[in-house]
Amino acid sequence: LTALVLARALRARCRLLKDTEGVFERDPALDPGARSFHALSFARALAIGGRVLQPQAVRYARAANLAFEVAALGSHRATCVGAH
């Protein structure tokens, strides 16, 4: 949430760093065949639940119309979350 608030204040791009290369349909640690999402709407990101993304952060980004990315540190792959 803090990263999104700062990105909005600074008018900067926001990339939330996780231990996976984006948001997956299922936990990739439990299911190595799980596919990652290239893009998600705010609504779909909220529906996935709070294991990867804080619901409060997603609601804030939706209210601010602030798209953001989810990726691993150093990864070129990411999931874009926004008004898709």
XYZ file of N, CA and C in Angstrom:
252
model
N 0.834 -1.192 0.000
C 0.000 0.000 0.000
C 0.877 1.254 0.000
N 1.909 1.233 0.804
C 2.800 2.401 0.877
C 3.441 2.695 -0.473
N 3.865 1.663 -1.168
C 4.487 1.857 -2.485
C 3.506 2.509 -3.456
N 2.249 2.116 -3.408
C 1.245 2.700 -4.301
C 0.968 4.157 -3.945
N 0.899 4.457 -2.655
C 0.678 5.849 -2.225
C 1.837 6.727 -2.689
N 3.059 6.242 -2.522
C 4.233 7.010 -2.965
C 4.264 7.163 -4.483
N 3.947 6.105 -5.204
C 3.938 6.183 -6.668
C 2.933 7.223 -7.139
N 1.772 7.244 -6.517
C 0.758 8.238 -6.907
C 1.252 9.654 -6.611
N 1.823 9.858 -5.431
C 2.307 11.192 -5.050
C 3.435 11.659 -5.959
N 4.280 10.733 -6.374
C 5.432 11.071 -7.217
C 5.132 10.965 -8.712
N 3.911 10.534 -9.030
C 3.515 10.300 -10.424
C 4.508 9.360 -11.104
N 4.802 8.275 -10.389
C 5.789 7.308 -10.861
C 5.128 5.957 -11.133
N 5.804 5.160 -11.907
C 5.376 3.786 -12.150
C 5.614 2.981 -10.874
N 4.767 2.012 -10.601
C 4.918 1.202 -9.393
C 5.041 -0.269 -9.767
N 6.061 -0.909 -9.252
C 6.255 -2.354 -9.425
C 6.396 -2.952 -8.025
N 5.433 -3.793 -7.668
C 5.482 -4.474 -6.383
C 6.311 -5.741 -6.542
N 7.317 -5.880 -5.707
C 8.231 -7.008 -5.820
C 7.783 -8.150 -4.918
N 7.705 -9.316 -5.524
C 7.299 -10.536 -4.827
C 8.338 -11.609 -5.103
N 8.127 -12.794 -4.576
C 9.075 -13.875 -4.829
C 8.698 -14.702 -6.057
N 7.677 -14.284 -6.784
C 7.288 -14.947 -8.025
C 7.262 -13.916 -9.153
N 7.326 -14.403 -10.376
C 7.324 -13.515 -11.541
C 5.896 -13.134 -11.921
N 5.224 -12.443 -11.046
C 3.863 -11.999 -11.311
C 2.847 -12.724 -10.467
N 1.590 -12.602 -10.864
C 0.481 -13.240 -10.172
C 0.110 -14.502 -10.954
N -0.045 -15.604 -10.251
C -0.346 -16.891 -10.868
C -1.768 -17.325 -10.550
N -2.309 -18.207 -11.387
C -3.661 -18.715 -11.175
C -3.742 -19.580 -9.917
N -2.642 -20.240 -9.581
C -2.511 -21.034 -8.360
C -1.102 -20.839 -7.828
N -0.876 -21.247 -6.604
C 0.438 -21.111 -5.980
C 1.466 -21.929 -6.779
N 2.443 -21.281 -7.413
C 3.415 -22.017 -8.227
C 4.340 -22.910 -7.403
N 4.445 -22.661 -6.108
C 5.250 -23.543 -5.255
C 4.556 -24.889 -5.073
N 3.229 -24.882 -5.080
C 2.455 -26.111 -4.923
C 2.110 -26.744 -6.262
N 2.007 -25.922 -7.299
C 1.640 -26.402 -8.632
C 2.588 -25.786 -9.656
N 3.700 -26.462 -9.964
C 4.676 -25.910 -10.918
C 4.091 -25.627 -12.300
N 2.950 -26.202 -12.623
C 2.323 -25.967 -13.918
C 1.385 -24.774 -13.930
N 1.274 -24.073 -12.804
C 0.377 -22.910 -12.729
C 0.837 -21.834 -13.701
N -0.119 -21.234 -14.386
C 0.197 -20.181 -15.346
C 0.131 -18.805 -14.680
N 0.989 -17.917 -15.146
C 0.962 -16.543 -14.640
C 0.045 -15.706 -15.516
N -0.495 -14.672 -14.935
C -1.341 -13.734 -15.669
C -0.458 -12.639 -16.249
N -0.718 -12.280 -17.500
C -0.023 -11.154 -18.120
C -0.623 -9.844 -17.599
N -1.958 -9.824 -17.472
C -2.661 -8.626 -16.995
C -3.884 -9.056 -16.205
N -4.250 -8.232 -15.247
C -5.444 -8.452 -14.425
C -6.175 -7.138 -14.234
N -7.487 -7.209 -14.209
C -8.265 -6.036 -13.832
C -8.202 -5.902 -12.312
N -8.545 -4.726 -11.811
C -8.588 -4.540 -10.367
C -9.561 -5.544 -9.740
N -10.716 -5.753 -10.378
C -11.725 -6.664 -9.848
C -11.183 -8.091 -9.767
N -10.510 -8.536 -10.799
C -9.956 -9.897 -10.802
C -8.846 -10.032 -9.771
N -8.028 -9.004 -9.611
C -6.969 -9.030 -8.597
C -7.575 -9.143 -7.201
N -8.682 -8.457 -6.962
C -9.361 -8.562 -5.671
C -9.954 -9.950 -5.477
N -10.484 -10.532 -6.538
C -11.105 -11.852 -6.450
C -10.080 -12.942 -6.138
N -8.837 -12.755 -6.556
C -7.789 -13.742 -6.299
C -7.511 -13.853 -4.808
N -7.666 -12.769 -4.096
C -7.484 -12.826 -2.652
C -6.195 -12.194 -2.182
N -6.004 -12.221 -0.886
C -4.920 -11.493 -0.254
C -3.623 -12.239 -0.064
N -3.446 -13.407 -0.663
C -2.181 -14.125 -0.464
C -1.028 -13.452 -1.199
N -1.310 -12.824 -2.333
C -0.249 -12.178 -3.108
C -0.355 -10.657 -3.017
N -1.569 -10.147 -3.106
C -1.795 -8.702 -3.096
C -2.720 -8.326 -1.950
N -2.348 -7.299 -1.235
C -3.218 -6.798 -0.167
C -4.498 -6.246 -0.787
N -5.651 -6.717 -0.362
C -6.897 -6.172 -0.892
C -7.000 -4.653 -0.703
N -6.525 -4.158 0.422
C -6.569 -2.711 0.671
C -5.733 -1.955 -0.357
N -4.589 -2.506 -0.735
C -3.725 -1.868 -1.739
C -4.402 -1.867 -3.106
N -5.044 -2.969 -3.461
C -5.725 -3.043 -4.758
C -6.904 -2.077 -4.790
N -7.649 -1.996 -3.699
C -8.775 -1.045 -3.645
C -8.282 0.398 -3.761
N -7.159 0.707 -3.109
C -6.581 2.052 -3.211
C -6.192 2.351 -4.658
N -5.507 1.413 -5.296
C -5.071 1.610 -6.682
C -6.276 1.790 -7.602
N -7.330 1.002 -7.383
C -8.550 1.133 -8.201
C -9.176 2.513 -8.016
N -9.287 2.971 -6.773
C -9.885 4.288 -6.502
C -9.062 5.407 -7.123
N -7.740 5.239 -7.160
C -6.841 6.250 -7.726
C -6.607 6.037 -9.223
N -7.177 4.959 -9.778
C -6.943 4.574 -11.172
C -5.440 4.499 -11.461
N -4.737 3.811 -10.562
C -3.287 3.701 -10.616
C -2.897 2.261 -10.959
N -2.528 2.038 -12.193
C -2.080 0.711 -12.608
C -0.721 0.426 -11.977
N -0.445 -0.857 -11.734
C 0.842 -1.240 -11.165
C 1.223 -2.624 -11.683
N 2.466 -3.004 -11.444
C 2.978 -4.297 -11.876
C 3.351 -5.134 -10.661
N 3.312 -6.438 -10.828
C 3.752 -7.374 -9.799
C 4.801 -8.262 -10.445
N 5.994 -8.334 -9.850
C 7.082 -9.115 -10.440
C 8.103 -9.485 -9.376
N 9.003 -10.376 -9.746
C 10.135 -10.716 -8.897
C 11.267 -9.732 -9.174
N 12.125 -9.547 -8.198
C 13.274 -8.659 -8.352
C 14.131 -9.134 -9.521
N 14.419 -8.244 -10.445
C 15.248 -8.551 -11.604
C 14.537 -9.261 -12.738
N 13.248 -9.512 -12.581
C 12.501 -10.227 -13.609
C 12.050 -9.286 -14.717
N 12.033 -9.820 -15.931
C 11.504 -9.053 -17.058
C 10.028 -9.338 -17.259
N 9.533 -10.394 -16.629
C 8.122 -10.749 -16.689
C 7.398 -10.123 -15.519
N 6.170 -9.695 -15.752
C 5.370 -9.090 -14.692
C 3.891 -9.241 -15.027
N 3.067 -9.098 -14.012
C 1.633 -9.035 -14.195
C 1.230 -7.579 -14.034
N 0.546 -7.027 -15.016
C 0.051 -5.656 -14.960
C -1.365 -5.680 -14.362
N -1.586 -4.894 -13.329
C -2.896 -4.797 -12.697
C -3.404 -3.392 -12.946
N -4.618 -3.305 -13.470
C -5.186 -1.987 -13.772
C -6.594 -2.098 -14.280
N -7.056 -1.058 -14.920
C -8.422 -0.986 -15.440
C -8.484 -1.633 -16.819
N -8.287 -2.946 -16.878
C -8.281 -3.678 -18.157
C -9.680 -4.113 -18.499
